[in-house]
PDB file of C-alpha atoms in Angstrom:
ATOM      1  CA  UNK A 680       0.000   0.000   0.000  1.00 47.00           C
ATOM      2  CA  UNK A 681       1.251   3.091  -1.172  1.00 56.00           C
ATOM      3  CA  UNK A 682       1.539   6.278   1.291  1.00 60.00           C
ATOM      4  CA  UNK A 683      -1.089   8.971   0.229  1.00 62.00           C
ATOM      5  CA  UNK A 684       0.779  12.470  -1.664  1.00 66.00           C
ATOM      6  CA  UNK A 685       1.024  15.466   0.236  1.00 72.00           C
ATOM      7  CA  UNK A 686      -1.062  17.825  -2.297  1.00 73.00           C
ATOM      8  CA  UNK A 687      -2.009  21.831  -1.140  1.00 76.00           C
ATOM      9  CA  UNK A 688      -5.200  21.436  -2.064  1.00 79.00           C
ATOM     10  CA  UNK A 689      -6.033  19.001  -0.007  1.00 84.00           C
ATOM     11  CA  UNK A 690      -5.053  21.392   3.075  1.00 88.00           C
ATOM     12  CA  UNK A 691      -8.284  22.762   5.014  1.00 90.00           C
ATOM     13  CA  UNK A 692      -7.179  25.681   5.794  1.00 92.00           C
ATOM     14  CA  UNK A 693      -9.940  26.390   8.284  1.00 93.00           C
ATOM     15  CA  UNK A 694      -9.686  23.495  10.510  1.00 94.00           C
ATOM     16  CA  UNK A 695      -5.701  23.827  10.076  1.00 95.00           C
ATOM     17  CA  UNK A 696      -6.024  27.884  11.901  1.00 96.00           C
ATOM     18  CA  UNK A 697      -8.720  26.186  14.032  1.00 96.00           C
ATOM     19  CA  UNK A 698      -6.367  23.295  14.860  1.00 96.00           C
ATOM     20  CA  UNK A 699      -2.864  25.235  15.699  1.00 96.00           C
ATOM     21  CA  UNK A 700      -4.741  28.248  17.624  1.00 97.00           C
ATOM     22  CA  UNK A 701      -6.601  26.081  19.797  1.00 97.00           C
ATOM     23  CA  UNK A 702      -3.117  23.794  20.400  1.00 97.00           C
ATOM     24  CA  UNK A 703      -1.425  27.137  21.339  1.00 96.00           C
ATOM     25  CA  UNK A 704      -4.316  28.388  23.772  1.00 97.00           C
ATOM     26  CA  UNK A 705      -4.905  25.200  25.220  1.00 97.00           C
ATOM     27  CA  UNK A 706      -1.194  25.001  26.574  1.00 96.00           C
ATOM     28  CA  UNK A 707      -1.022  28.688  27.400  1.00 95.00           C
ATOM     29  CA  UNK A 708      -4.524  28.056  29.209  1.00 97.00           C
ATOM     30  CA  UNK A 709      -3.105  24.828  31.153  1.00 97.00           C
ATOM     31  CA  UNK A 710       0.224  26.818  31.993  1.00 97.00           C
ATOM     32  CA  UNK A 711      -1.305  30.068  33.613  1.00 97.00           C
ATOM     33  CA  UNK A 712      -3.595  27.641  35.535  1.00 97.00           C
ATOM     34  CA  UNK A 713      -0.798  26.032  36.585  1.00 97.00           C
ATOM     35  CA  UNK A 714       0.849  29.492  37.698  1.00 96.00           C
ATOM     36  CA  UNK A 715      -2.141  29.860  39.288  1.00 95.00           C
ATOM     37  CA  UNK A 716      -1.820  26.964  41.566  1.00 96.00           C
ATOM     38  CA  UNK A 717       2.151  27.488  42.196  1.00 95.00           C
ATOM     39  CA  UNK A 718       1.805  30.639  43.193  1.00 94.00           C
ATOM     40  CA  UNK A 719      -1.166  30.835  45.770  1.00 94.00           C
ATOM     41  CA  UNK A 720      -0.272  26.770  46.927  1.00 94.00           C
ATOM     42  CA  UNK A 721       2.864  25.970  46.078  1.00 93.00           C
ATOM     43  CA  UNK A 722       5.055  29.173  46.520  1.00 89.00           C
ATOM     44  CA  UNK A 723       2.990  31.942  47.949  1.00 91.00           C
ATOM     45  CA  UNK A 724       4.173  35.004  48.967  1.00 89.00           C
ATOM     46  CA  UNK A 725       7.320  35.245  46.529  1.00 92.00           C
ATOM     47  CA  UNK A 726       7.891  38.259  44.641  1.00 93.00           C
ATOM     48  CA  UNK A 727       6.901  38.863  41.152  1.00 92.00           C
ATOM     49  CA  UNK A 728      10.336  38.790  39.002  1.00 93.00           C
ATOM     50  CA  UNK A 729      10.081  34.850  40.822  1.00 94.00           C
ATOM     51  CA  UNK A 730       6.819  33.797  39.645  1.00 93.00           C
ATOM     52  CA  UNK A 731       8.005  35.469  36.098  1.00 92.00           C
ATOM     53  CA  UNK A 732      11.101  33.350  36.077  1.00 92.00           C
ATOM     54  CA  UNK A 733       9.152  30.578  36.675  1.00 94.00           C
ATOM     55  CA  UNK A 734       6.801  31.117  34.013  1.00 92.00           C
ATOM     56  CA  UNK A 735       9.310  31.181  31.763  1.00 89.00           C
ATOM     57  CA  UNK A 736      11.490  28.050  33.039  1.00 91.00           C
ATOM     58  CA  UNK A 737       8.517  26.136  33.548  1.00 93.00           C
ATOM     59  CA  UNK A 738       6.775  26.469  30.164  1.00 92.00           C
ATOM     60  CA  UNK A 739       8.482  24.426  27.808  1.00 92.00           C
ATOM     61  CA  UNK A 740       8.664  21.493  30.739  1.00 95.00           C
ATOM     62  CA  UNK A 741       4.640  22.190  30.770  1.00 96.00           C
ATOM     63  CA  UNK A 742       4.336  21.431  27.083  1.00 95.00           C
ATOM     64  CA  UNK A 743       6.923  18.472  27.333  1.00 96.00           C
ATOM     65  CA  UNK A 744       4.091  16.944  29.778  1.00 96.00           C
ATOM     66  CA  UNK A 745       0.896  18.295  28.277  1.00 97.00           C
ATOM     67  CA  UNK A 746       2.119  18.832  24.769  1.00 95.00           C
ATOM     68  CA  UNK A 747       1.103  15.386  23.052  1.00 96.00           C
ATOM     69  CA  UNK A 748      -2.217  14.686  24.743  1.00 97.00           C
ATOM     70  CA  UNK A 749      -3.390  18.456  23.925  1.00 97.00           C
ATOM     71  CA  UNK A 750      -1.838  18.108  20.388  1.00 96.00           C
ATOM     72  CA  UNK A 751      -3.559  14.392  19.969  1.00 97.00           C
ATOM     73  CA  UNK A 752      -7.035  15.151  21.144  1.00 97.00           C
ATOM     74  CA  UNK A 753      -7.646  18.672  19.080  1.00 96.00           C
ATOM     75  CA  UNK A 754      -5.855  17.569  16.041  1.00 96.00           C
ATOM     76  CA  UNK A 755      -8.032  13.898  16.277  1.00 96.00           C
ATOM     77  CA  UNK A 756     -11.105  16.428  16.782  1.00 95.00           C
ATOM     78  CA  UNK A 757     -10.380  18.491  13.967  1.00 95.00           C
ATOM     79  CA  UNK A 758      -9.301  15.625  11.406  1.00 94.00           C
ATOM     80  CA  UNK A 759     -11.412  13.144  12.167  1.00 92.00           C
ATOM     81  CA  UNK A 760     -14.199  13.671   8.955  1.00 91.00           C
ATOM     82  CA  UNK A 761     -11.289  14.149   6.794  1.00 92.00           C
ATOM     83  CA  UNK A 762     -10.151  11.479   4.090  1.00 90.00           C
ATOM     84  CA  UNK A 763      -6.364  10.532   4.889  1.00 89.00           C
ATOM     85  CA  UNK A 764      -5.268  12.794   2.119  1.00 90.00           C
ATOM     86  CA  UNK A 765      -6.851  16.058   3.532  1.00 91.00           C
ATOM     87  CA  UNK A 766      -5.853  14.899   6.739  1.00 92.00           C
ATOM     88  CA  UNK A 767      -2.145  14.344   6.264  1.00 92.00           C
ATOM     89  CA  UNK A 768      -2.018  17.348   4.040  1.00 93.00           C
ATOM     90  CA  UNK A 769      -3.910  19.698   6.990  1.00 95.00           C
ATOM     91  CA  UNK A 770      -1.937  17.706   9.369  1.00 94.00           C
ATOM     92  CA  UNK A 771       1.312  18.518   8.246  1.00 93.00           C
ATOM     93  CA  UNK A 772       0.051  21.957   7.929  1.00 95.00           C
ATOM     94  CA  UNK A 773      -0.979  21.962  11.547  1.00 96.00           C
ATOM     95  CA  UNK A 774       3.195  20.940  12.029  1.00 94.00           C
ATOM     96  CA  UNK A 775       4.285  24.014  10.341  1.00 95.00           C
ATOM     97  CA  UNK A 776       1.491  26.750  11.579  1.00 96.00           C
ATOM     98  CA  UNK A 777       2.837  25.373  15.420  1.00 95.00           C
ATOM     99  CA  UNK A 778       6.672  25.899  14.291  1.00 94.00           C
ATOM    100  CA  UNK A 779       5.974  29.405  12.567  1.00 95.00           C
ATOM    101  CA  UNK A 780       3.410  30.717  15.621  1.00 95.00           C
ATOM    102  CA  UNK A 781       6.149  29.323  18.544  1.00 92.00           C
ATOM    103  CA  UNK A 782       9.200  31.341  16.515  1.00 93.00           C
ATOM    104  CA  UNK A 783       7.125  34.349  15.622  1.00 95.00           C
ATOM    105  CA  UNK A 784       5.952  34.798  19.564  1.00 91.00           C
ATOM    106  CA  UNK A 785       9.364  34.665  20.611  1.00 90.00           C
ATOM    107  CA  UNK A 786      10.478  37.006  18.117  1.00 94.00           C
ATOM    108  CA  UNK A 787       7.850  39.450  18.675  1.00 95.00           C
ATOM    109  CA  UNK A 788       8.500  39.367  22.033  1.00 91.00           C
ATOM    110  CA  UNK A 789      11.953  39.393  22.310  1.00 90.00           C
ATOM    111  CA  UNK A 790      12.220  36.217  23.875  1.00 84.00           C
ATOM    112  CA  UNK A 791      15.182  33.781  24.356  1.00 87.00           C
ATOM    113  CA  UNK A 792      14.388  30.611  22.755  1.00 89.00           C
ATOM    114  CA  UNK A 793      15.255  28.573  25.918  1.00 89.00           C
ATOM    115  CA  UNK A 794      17.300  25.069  24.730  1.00 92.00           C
ATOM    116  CA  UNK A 795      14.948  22.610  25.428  1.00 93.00           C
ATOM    117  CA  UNK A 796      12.043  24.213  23.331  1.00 91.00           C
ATOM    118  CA  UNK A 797      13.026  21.621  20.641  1.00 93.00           C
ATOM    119  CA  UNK A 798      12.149  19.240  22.730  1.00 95.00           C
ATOM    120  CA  UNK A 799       8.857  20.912  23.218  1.00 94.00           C
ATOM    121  CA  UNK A 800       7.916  21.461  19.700  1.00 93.00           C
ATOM    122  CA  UNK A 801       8.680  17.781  19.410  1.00 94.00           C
ATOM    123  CA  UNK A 802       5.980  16.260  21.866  1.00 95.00           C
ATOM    124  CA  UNK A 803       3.185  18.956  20.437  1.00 94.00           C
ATOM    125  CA  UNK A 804       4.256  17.674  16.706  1.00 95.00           C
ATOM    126  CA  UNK A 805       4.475  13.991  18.346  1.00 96.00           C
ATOM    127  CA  UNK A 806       0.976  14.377  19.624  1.00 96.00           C
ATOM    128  CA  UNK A 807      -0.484  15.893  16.029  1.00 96.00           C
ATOM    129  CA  UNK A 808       1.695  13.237  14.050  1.00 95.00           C
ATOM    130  CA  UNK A 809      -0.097  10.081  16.303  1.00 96.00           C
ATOM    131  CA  UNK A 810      -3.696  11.818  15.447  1.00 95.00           C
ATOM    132  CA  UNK A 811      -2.739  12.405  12.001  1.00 94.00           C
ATOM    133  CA  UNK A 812      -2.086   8.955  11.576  1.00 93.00           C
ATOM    134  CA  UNK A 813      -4.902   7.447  13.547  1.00 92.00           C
ATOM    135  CA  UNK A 814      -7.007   9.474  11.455  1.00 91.00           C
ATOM    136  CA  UNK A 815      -5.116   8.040   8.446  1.00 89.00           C
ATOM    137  CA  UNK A 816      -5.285   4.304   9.685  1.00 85.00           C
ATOM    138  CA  UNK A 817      -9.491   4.272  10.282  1.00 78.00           C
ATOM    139  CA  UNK A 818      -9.606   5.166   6.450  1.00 67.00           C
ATOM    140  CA  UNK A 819      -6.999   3.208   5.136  1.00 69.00           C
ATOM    141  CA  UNK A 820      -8.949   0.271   7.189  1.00 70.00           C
ATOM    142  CA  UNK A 821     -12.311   1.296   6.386  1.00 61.00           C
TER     143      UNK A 821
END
């Protein structure tokens, strides 16, 4: 059995926006929740510049941990009508949209891409490349 081509057309470009925003608040969502907790249960009573630091050292760890199941379950959601050509095609474009809206925040915001972000970018593109493929599998099996 041949793998399916990547073709442009095939990208839904709605569901790909749809897809990548919603991967992007999701984490941001989870991680300022998160903040939340740490600093009225965890570490109360610190100064600001610490809880900023921590924000910042503890994101990328937060998407390490939350990054595939958040990536899996909204691109599975946002695939899952799609034949496996629209859905690699909008899958990979999912991939990309992630990579260009990560780099352009930091850039925009002056921020230091810390060294582990790779590894960051890898479990949310881990978690969209397993529900790309699910997706993928249920047609090829249907």
């Amino acid at each position: 059995m041949s793998s399916p081509a990547l073709r442009l057309s095939e990208i839904r470009w709605g569901r790909l926006l749809l897809a990548a925003l919603g991967i992007e608040a999701l984490l941001l969502l989870g991680h300022f929740l998160y903040m939340v907790v740490y600093s009225y249960a965890l570490q109360p009573g610190q100064d600001l510049a610490h809880y900023q630091e921590h924000a910042q050292r503890s994101g990328p760890y937060f998407v390490i941990l939350a990054g595939v199941p958040v990536g899996f379950a909204l691109t599975r959601a946002f695939l899952r009508k799609l034949s496996s050509q629209a859905a690699l095609a909008t899958g990979a474009g999912i991939l990309l949209a992630l990579l260009i809206i990560d780099l352009g925040l930091h850039a925009i915001l002056s921020l230091p891409i810390p060294p582990i972000a790779p590894v960051a970018w890898a479990a949310k593109w881990m978690g969209i490349i397993l529900a790309t493929r699910s997706v993928m599998r249920r047609d090829a099996s249907a």
